[in-house]
Short mmCIF file of C-alpha atoms in Angstrom, two decimals:
data_model
loop_
_atom_site.label_atom_id
_atom_site.label_comp_id
_atom_site.label_asym_id
_atom_site.label_seq_id
_atom_site.Cartn_x
_atom_site.Cartn_y
_atom_site.Cartn_z
CA MET A 1 47.31 -50.87 73.53
CA THR A 2 48.76 -52.70 76.54
CA LYS A 3 52.28 -54.04 76.83
CA GLN A 4 50.87 -57.56 77.12
CA HIS A 5 48.93 -57.12 73.88
CA TRP A 6 52.06 -55.96 72.02
CA MET A 7 54.01 -58.89 73.41
CA GLY A 8 51.31 -61.26 72.15
CA ILE A 9 51.56 -59.80 68.65
CA ILE A 10 55.36 -60.06 68.66
CA VAL A 11 55.29 -63.68 69.85
CA GLY A 12 52.71 -64.49 67.19
CA ILE A 13 54.90 -62.99 64.47
CA LEU A 14 57.94 -64.89 65.72
CA CYS A 15 56.03 -68.18 65.85
CA THR A 16 54.64 -67.65 62.36
CA SER A 17 58.11 -66.88 61.04
CA ALA A 18 59.51 -69.99 62.71
CA VAL A 19 56.84 -72.17 61.11
CA ASN A 20 57.39 -70.62 57.68
CA ALA A 21 61.14 -71.02 58.03
CA GLN A 22 60.68 -74.76 58.48
CA VAL A 23 59.09 -75.20 55.05
CA GLY A 24 61.58 -76.81 52.68
CA ARG A 25 62.21 -76.25 49.02
CA LEU A 26 62.87 -78.52 46.06
CA GLU A 27 65.41 -77.85 43.34
CA TRP A 28 64.71 -79.96 40.26
CA HIS A 29 67.64 -81.29 38.25
CA GLN A 30 67.85 -82.36 34.64
CA SER A 31 65.96 -85.63 34.45
CA ILE A 32 67.45 -88.90 33.23
CA GLU A 33 65.68 -91.66 31.31
CA LEU A 34 65.39 -95.40 31.70
CA PRO A 35 67.92 -97.30 29.53
CA TYR A 36 67.18 -98.28 25.95
CA MET A 37 65.26 -101.51 25.48
CA GLN A 38 66.15 -104.39 23.19
CA GLN A 39 66.77 -103.65 19.50
CA GLY A 40 67.94 -100.18 20.52
CA LYS A 41 64.44 -98.84 21.06
CA ALA A 42 63.97 -95.99 23.53
CA HIS A 43 62.25 -97.07 26.74
CA ILE A 44 58.56 -96.14 26.90
CA GLY A 45 58.35 -96.11 30.69
CA LEU A 46 56.62 -98.17 33.37
CA ALA A 47 53.47 -97.94 35.47
CA GLY A 48 53.50 -99.61 38.86
CA PRO A 49 57.26 -100.28 38.92
CA ILE A 50 58.98 -101.77 41.94
CA THR A 51 61.33 -99.10 43.20
CA GLY A 52 63.32 -98.18 46.29
CA LEU A 53 66.67 -98.46 47.96
CA ALA A 54 68.70 -101.59 48.62
CA GLY A 55 71.72 -100.46 50.61
CA ASP A 56 73.66 -98.02 48.45
CA TYR A 57 71.63 -98.71 45.32
CA LEU A 58 68.34 -97.63 43.80
CA PHE A 59 66.19 -100.25 42.06
CA ILE A 60 63.66 -99.48 39.33
CA GLY A 61 62.10 -102.50 37.66
CA GLY A 62 59.12 -104.63 36.86
CA GLY A 63 56.10 -102.50 36.06
CA ALA A 64 53.68 -102.61 33.14
CA ASN A 65 53.39 -100.88 29.77
CA PHE A 66 52.02 -101.24 26.25
CA PRO A 67 55.13 -102.05 24.17
CA ALA A 68 53.41 -102.60 20.81
CA LEU A 69 50.32 -100.39 20.55
CA PRO A 70 48.41 -98.10 22.92
CA PRO A 71 45.29 -99.58 24.52
CA TRP A 72 42.89 -97.59 22.30
CA GLU A 73 44.46 -99.27 19.26
CA GLY A 74 44.10 -102.73 20.76
CA GLY A 75 47.50 -102.81 22.45
CA VAL A 76 48.06 -105.46 25.12
CA LYS A 77 49.52 -104.53 28.47
CA LYS A 78 52.75 -106.38 29.29
CA ILE A 79 54.17 -106.84 32.77
CA GLN A 80 57.96 -106.60 32.74
CA LYS A 81 60.93 -108.34 34.40
CA ASP A 82 63.80 -105.92 33.82
CA VAL A 83 65.52 -104.30 36.80
CA PHE A 84 67.77 -101.25 36.57
CA VAL A 85 70.25 -100.58 39.36
CA TYR A 86 71.49 -97.04 40.00
CA LYS A 87 74.08 -95.57 42.31
CA LYS A 88 74.50 -92.00 43.47
CA GLU A 89 77.67 -90.15 42.49
CA ASP A 90 78.25 -86.44 43.13
CA GLY A 91 74.55 -85.90 43.73
CA LYS A 92 73.51 -87.60 40.48
CA LEU A 93 72.10 -90.98 39.55
CA SER A 94 74.09 -93.26 37.26
CA LEU A 95 73.18 -96.69 35.92
CA THR A 96 75.48 -99.34 37.36
CA ALA A 97 73.80 -102.63 36.39
CA GLN A 98 70.84 -104.20 34.67
CA ASP A 99 69.29 -107.59 35.42
CA ARG A 100 66.00 -109.46 35.20
CA LEU A 101 63.60 -110.66 37.87
CA PRO A 102 62.66 -114.34 37.89
CA TRP A 103 59.02 -113.25 37.70
CA ALA A 104 57.20 -110.40 35.96
CA VAL A 105 55.49 -108.11 38.49
CA ALA A 106 53.76 -104.72 38.60
CA TYR A 107 51.62 -102.75 41.05
CA ALA A 108 53.37 -104.27 44.07
CA ALA A 109 54.37 -102.37 47.20
CA SER A 110 58.12 -101.95 47.54
CA LEU A 111 59.87 -100.86 50.73
CA SER A 112 63.51 -100.08 51.44
CA LEU A 113 65.02 -102.29 54.15
CA PRO A 114 68.62 -102.00 55.40
CA ASP A 115 69.66 -105.14 53.51
CA GLY A 116 67.43 -105.06 50.43
CA LEU A 117 64.22 -104.01 48.73
CA LEU A 118 61.10 -105.77 49.99
CA VAL A 119 58.58 -106.40 47.19
CA ILE A 120 55.10 -107.14 48.53
CA GLY A 121 52.32 -108.74 46.49
CA GLY A 122 51.50 -107.16 43.15
CA GLU A 123 50.18 -108.38 39.85
CA THR A 124 51.71 -110.91 37.45
CA PRO A 125 50.47 -112.08 34.02
CA GLU A 126 48.55 -114.78 35.92
CA GLY A 127 46.87 -112.35 38.32
CA LYS A 128 47.37 -110.84 41.77
CA ILE A 129 49.79 -112.56 44.15
CA ALA A 130 50.47 -112.79 47.88
CA ALA A 131 54.20 -113.51 47.57
CA CYS A 132 56.73 -111.23 49.29
CA ARG A 133 60.38 -111.25 48.29
CA LEU A 134 63.56 -109.42 49.29
CA ILE A 135 65.79 -108.24 46.42
CA LYS A 136 69.48 -107.59 46.94
CA TYR A 137 72.26 -106.48 44.62
CA ASP A 138 75.69 -108.10 44.57
CA ARG A 139 78.16 -105.45 43.44
CA HIS A 140 80.79 -108.08 42.60
CA SER A 141 78.67 -110.22 40.27
CA LYS A 142 76.47 -107.24 39.31
CA GLU A 143 73.45 -109.47 39.69
CA ILE A 144 70.39 -109.41 41.91
CA THR A 145 69.55 -112.14 44.41
CA ILE A 146 66.08 -113.04 45.68
CA SER A 147 64.96 -114.42 49.04
CA SER A 148 61.45 -115.19 50.28
CA PHE A 149 59.50 -113.37 52.99
CA PRO A 150 56.23 -114.44 54.67
CA LYS A 151 53.32 -114.29 52.24
CA LEU A 152 50.39 -111.93 52.64
CA PRO A 153 47.18 -113.60 53.92
CA PHE A 154 45.62 -112.98 50.48
CA PRO A 155 46.73 -111.71 47.04
CA LEU A 156 46.94 -107.94 46.91
CA ALA A 157 47.97 -105.16 44.50
CA ASN A 158 47.97 -101.34 44.43
CA MET A 159 48.01 -101.10 48.22
CA GLY A 160 49.60 -98.62 50.59
CA ALA A 161 52.75 -99.70 52.43
CA VAL A 162 55.26 -98.19 54.83
CA ILE A 163 57.97 -99.37 57.21
CA HIS A 164 58.24 -97.97 60.74
CA GLY A 165 61.02 -99.21 62.97
CA ASN A 166 60.94 -103.00 62.81
CA LYS A 167 57.37 -103.19 61.58
CA VAL A 168 56.02 -103.26 58.04
CA PHE A 169 52.50 -101.97 57.44
CA VAL A 170 50.39 -102.80 54.39
CA ALA A 171 46.88 -101.39 54.04
CA GLY A 172 44.01 -101.44 51.58
CA GLY A 173 44.66 -102.53 48.02
CA GLU A 174 42.90 -104.57 45.38
CA ARG A 175 42.03 -108.15 46.25
CA GLU A 176 40.78 -110.74 43.78
CA ASP A 177 37.24 -110.22 45.08
CA GLY A 178 37.20 -106.45 45.64
CA VAL A 179 39.01 -103.72 47.55
CA SER A 180 40.47 -104.24 51.03
CA ASP A 181 40.09 -102.04 54.12
CA GLN A 182 42.48 -104.02 56.32
CA VAL A 183 45.68 -102.77 57.94
CA LEU A 184 48.23 -105.61 58.04
CA GLN A 185 51.46 -105.67 60.01
CA LEU A 186 54.60 -107.80 59.81
CA ASP A 187 57.11 -107.66 62.67
CA LEU A 188 60.59 -108.01 61.19
CA GLU A 189 61.92 -109.24 64.53
CA THR A 190 59.51 -112.18 64.49
CA PRO A 191 58.70 -112.74 60.79
CA GLU A 192 57.73 -116.34 61.49
CA LYS A 193 54.49 -115.03 63.04
CA GLY A 194 53.48 -113.71 59.64
CA TRP A 195 51.12 -110.86 58.78
CA VAL A 196 48.58 -109.79 61.38
CA CYS A 197 45.53 -107.55 60.92
CA VAL A 198 45.91 -104.64 63.38
CA GLY A 199 43.07 -102.38 62.24
CA LYS A 200 40.84 -101.16 59.45
CA LEU A 201 40.92 -98.10 57.24
CA PRO A 202 38.02 -95.61 57.25
CA TYR A 203 36.90 -97.24 53.98
CA ALA A 204 38.08 -99.81 51.44
CA VAL A 205 40.60 -98.11 49.17
CA SER A 206 43.45 -98.75 46.73
CA HIS A 207 45.88 -96.51 44.81
CA PHE A 208 46.65 -94.33 47.85
CA GLN A 209 49.64 -93.23 49.90
CA LEU A 210 50.52 -94.51 53.37
CA MET A 211 53.24 -92.78 55.41
CA PHE A 212 54.52 -92.09 58.94
CA ASP A 213 55.64 -88.76 60.35
CA SER A 214 58.37 -88.18 62.96
CA GLN A 215 55.78 -88.33 65.76
CA ASN A 216 54.82 -91.93 64.89
CA ASP A 217 51.51 -90.89 63.36
CA LEU A 218 50.28 -92.83 60.32
CA TYR A 219 48.67 -91.00 57.38
CA LEU A 220 46.34 -92.17 54.60
CA LEU A 221 46.20 -89.88 51.55
CA GLY A 222 43.66 -90.02 48.71
CA GLY A 223 43.04 -93.17 46.69
CA ARG A 224 40.14 -94.78 44.92
CA GLU A 225 37.68 -97.67 45.28
CA ALA A 226 36.60 -99.56 42.19
CA HIS A 227 33.01 -100.79 41.87
CA SER A 228 31.71 -103.61 39.69
CA GLU A 229 28.67 -101.81 38.26
CA ARG A 230 29.50 -98.11 38.41
CA PRO A 231 32.48 -95.71 38.16
CA SER A 232 35.06 -95.73 40.93
CA THR A 233 34.93 -93.52 43.99
CA LEU A 234 37.93 -91.16 44.12
CA TYR A 235 38.93 -89.74 47.50
CA HIS A 236 40.26 -86.29 48.34
CA GLU A 237 40.58 -87.13 52.03
CA LEU A 238 43.53 -87.21 54.42
CA TRP A 239 43.29 -89.36 57.54
CA CYS A 240 45.61 -89.82 60.51
CA SER A 241 46.05 -92.68 62.98
CA THR A 242 47.95 -92.21 66.24
CA ASP A 243 47.69 -95.88 67.21
CA TYR A 244 49.27 -97.64 64.21
CA GLY A 245 46.12 -98.07 62.16
CA SER A 246 43.62 -99.08 64.82
CA THR A 247 41.57 -95.85 64.78
CA TRP A 248 41.53 -92.88 62.38
CA SER A 249 40.70 -89.18 62.52
CA LYS A 250 40.10 -86.85 59.56
CA ARG A 251 42.50 -84.06 58.62
CA ALA A 252 42.15 -81.25 56.05
CA ASP A 253 40.89 -82.49 52.69
CA ILE A 254 43.22 -82.47 49.70
CA PRO A 255 42.06 -79.62 47.40
CA PHE A 256 41.08 -82.20 44.77
CA PRO A 257 40.46 -85.96 44.39
CA ALA A 258 43.83 -87.71 44.44
CA ALA A 259 44.06 -91.29 43.17
CA ALA A 260 47.29 -93.12 42.30
CA GLY A 261 49.18 -90.10 43.61
CA THR A 262 52.91 -89.71 44.03
CA ALA A 263 53.76 -88.30 47.46
CA CYS A 264 56.17 -88.51 50.38
CA MET A 265 56.80 -87.18 53.87
CA LEU A 266 59.77 -84.78 54.02
CA PRO A 267 61.85 -83.47 56.97
CA ASP A 268 60.04 -80.11 57.04
CA GLN A 269 57.07 -81.94 58.63
CA GLY A 270 55.12 -81.75 55.42
CA ILE A 271 53.45 -84.21 53.09
CA TRP A 272 54.45 -83.31 49.54
CA LEU A 273 52.04 -84.37 46.79
CA PHE A 274 53.62 -84.29 43.34
CA SER A 275 50.89 -85.66 41.13
CA ALA A 276 47.53 -87.44 41.23
CA ASP A 277 44.69 -88.57 39.02
CA ARG A 278 41.87 -86.12 39.78
CA GLY A 279 39.41 -88.36 38.00
CA ASN A 280 37.88 -86.03 35.40
CA THR A 281 38.81 -88.10 32.34
CA PHE A 282 39.04 -91.32 34.36
CA HIS A 283 35.38 -91.14 35.39
CA GLN A 284 34.21 -90.32 31.87
CA VAL A 285 36.14 -93.29 30.45
CA GLU A 286 34.80 -95.62 33.15
CA ALA A 287 31.22 -94.50 32.49
CA LEU A 288 31.60 -95.13 28.77
CA ILE A 289 33.06 -98.60 29.42
CA PHE A 290 30.07 -99.50 31.60
CA ASP A 291 27.64 -98.11 29.03
CA ALA A 292 29.33 -100.07 26.22
CA LYS A 293 29.12 -103.31 28.22
CA SER A 294 25.37 -102.91 28.73
CA GLU A 295 24.58 -101.67 25.19
CA THR A 296 22.98 -104.36 23.03
CA ASP A 297 23.03 -102.45 19.75
CA PRO A 298 26.42 -103.17 18.06
CA ALA A 299 26.52 -99.81 16.26
CA LYS A 300 25.78 -97.84 19.41
CA ARG A 301 28.29 -99.92 21.36
CA GLN A 302 31.00 -99.17 18.79
CA LYS A 303 30.20 -95.45 18.97
CA LEU A 304 30.62 -95.53 22.76
CA ILE A 305 33.96 -97.31 22.38
CA GLU A 306 35.15 -94.73 19.84
CA THR A 307 34.16 -91.89 22.18
CA LYS A 308 36.06 -93.60 24.98
CA ASN A 309 39.13 -93.98 22.76
CA ARG A 310 39.08 -90.29 21.82
CA LEU A 311 38.97 -89.34 25.49
CA GLN A 312 42.02 -91.48 26.20
CA ILE A 313 43.93 -90.20 23.18
CA ASN A 314 43.25 -86.59 24.21
CA HIS A 315 43.90 -87.12 27.93
CA PRO A 316 45.33 -83.83 29.27
CA GLY A 317 47.70 -85.52 31.70
CA PHE A 318 47.84 -85.27 35.46
CA GLY A 319 49.24 -81.77 35.72
CA ARG A 320 52.47 -80.40 37.16
CA GLU A 321 51.21 -78.81 40.38
CA VAL A 322 53.11 -79.62 43.58
CA TRP A 323 51.16 -79.35 46.85
CA ARG A 324 52.26 -79.56 50.47
CA TYR A 325 50.27 -80.40 53.60
CA ASP A 326 51.63 -78.87 56.79
CA LEU A 327 51.32 -81.22 59.76
CA HIS A 328 51.25 -78.29 62.22
CA SER A 329 48.80 -75.91 60.55
CA ASN A 330 46.60 -78.65 59.01
CA LYS A 331 46.57 -76.75 55.70
CA TRP A 332 47.40 -77.45 52.06
CA ASN A 333 49.43 -74.99 50.00
CA ARG A 334 50.61 -75.03 46.41
CA MET A 335 54.42 -75.12 46.26
CA GLY A 336 55.16 -74.69 42.55
CA ASP A 337 55.33 -77.03 39.56
CA LEU A 338 57.18 -80.08 38.34
CA PRO A 339 59.59 -79.56 35.42
CA SER A 340 57.53 -81.95 33.25
CA ASN A 341 54.32 -83.96 33.28
CA GLY A 342 53.47 -85.37 36.68
CA PRO A 343 53.68 -89.19 36.97
CA VAL A 344 51.11 -91.31 38.81
CA THR A 345 51.14 -95.03 39.67
CA THR A 346 54.73 -94.86 40.83
CA THR A 347 56.50 -94.45 44.18
CA ALA A 348 58.46 -91.39 45.31
CA VAL A 349 61.84 -92.41 46.76
CA VAL A 350 63.59 -90.28 49.39
CA TRP A 351 67.35 -90.87 49.33
CA GLU A 352 68.97 -88.59 51.90
CA ASP A 353 68.35 -85.10 50.42
CA MET A 354 67.39 -86.49 47.00
CA ILE A 355 63.76 -86.95 45.91
CA ILE A 356 63.24 -89.36 43.00
CA LEU A 357 60.07 -89.83 40.94
CA PRO A 358 60.82 -92.95 38.88
CA SER A 359 58.89 -93.31 35.61
CA GLY A 360 55.12 -93.81 36.01
CA GLU A 361 52.03 -92.98 33.97
CA ILE A 362 51.58 -89.43 32.61
CA LYS A 363 48.37 -89.96 30.60
CA ALA A 364 45.86 -92.76 30.24
CA GLY A 365 47.84 -95.69 28.84
CA VAL A 366 50.98 -93.55 28.38
CA ARG A 367 54.10 -94.04 30.50
CA THR A 368 57.18 -91.87 30.77
CA PRO A 369 60.80 -93.08 30.73
CA GLU A 370 61.80 -89.98 32.73
CA ILE A 371 63.24 -90.26 36.22
CA LEU A 372 62.62 -86.88 37.87
CA VAL A 373 65.17 -85.90 40.52
CA ALA A 374 65.14 -83.01 43.01
CA THR A 375 67.25 -81.90 45.95
CA PHE A 376 65.41 -81.04 49.15
CA SER A 377 66.70 -78.29 51.42
CA LYS A 378 65.40 -76.05 54.21
CA LYS A 379 64.67 -72.48 53.17
#
C-alpha cells in the first residue's frame, strides 16, 4: 500500500471524526405545564398556539382545544385568547405574567423579532384572516401591547414562516379556497411596500416547516395538502432553495411522511425533527369521513362514524423519536427519544442554548399542557 493511499485513509478518518464531532446533543429537563385555567381546572393544552420570543420573554398563547368534550363525543373546538409570558432564570422557564389577546387566534405563524413577536394570519372563530400584528410585553404594567403590521394579500393559516435578516418569508398554507404554493416576502426595512410574491414551492402544501441555515439556504420540510374529495397528501420530502424561494432542489427524503411536524435548525448544521404526524390514523379517519358524507343509508353512515370515533379514541400518538438531517452528508439519522409524547401543530422555539416545545397536539383531538425543554450542546 502506497504512502499516498495511507494518507488518504488518515485524512478520511480525520474528516469523518470532525463531522461527527460537530453533531450536537440534547439534554431534556423536567417539563413544566401551562398554568391552571379558570375555576382551578388543569390546562388541557393548545394546538396551533402563537409562540416565540419577544425580547427577554417567551410568549405562549392563543391556540385551539376542546375544553368541554373531545371531538368524538361532540365536543366543539374553541380558539383561545390567553397569553402566558415566561422569563428564563438559571436555565429554567418561570411564568412572569398572564394576559389576554384582543382576538382569539390559532394556527397562525409567529416569528421572533427584536422588539416583539410577529403573529401572521391564522384562524379565528370567524375563519382565516390576513391580519399581522406585533405583540410586545411591558414589564412594568405586566401587560401586552399590540401594533399592526401590513396584512397578507389573502387570509392564510397553517403556513410555513421564517425570518432572515430584515426579511420575513411566509410560504404555503391554507387559504379559504384551497392550499397555497406561494412564497411571500415582507421587507422590514420597507414594510410600506407590503408582501410580495418571490417564488413558488414545489407543490401546494400546509402544515410544514420552513427554515434557513447559516449559508442562507431555505429549507421546506414535510407537510400535507388537503383535497376536497379524497384524503390529504402527506409529504416525506425535504427541499432546498439557494435563491430565497425562487427555485427548489430535492434533498434526502425524511424516513416517513411528516405533517404538522415540530422541527428546528440547530448550530450543529442539522435539522432536528422532534415529532410529526405520519398519517396512518389520519388517513384512515379522513377516508371514513369522506365515506360517511357520501353514504345515503343512515345506519351505515352511523356505523362509519362510530368506526371513525374508535380510531380517534385509540390514536397511538405521534411517537417520541427524534431525527436529525445533516446538511453536509445529506442523511437522516435517529438521535434518540423525547421524554414524553411528541407534540405536533406547535412551533419549536430556540432560545440561546434552550430548545422549547410548547404544548401542541399529542393525539387526534388531544392536546398536552406540557412545555418540553432541552439544553443543546456540542458533543
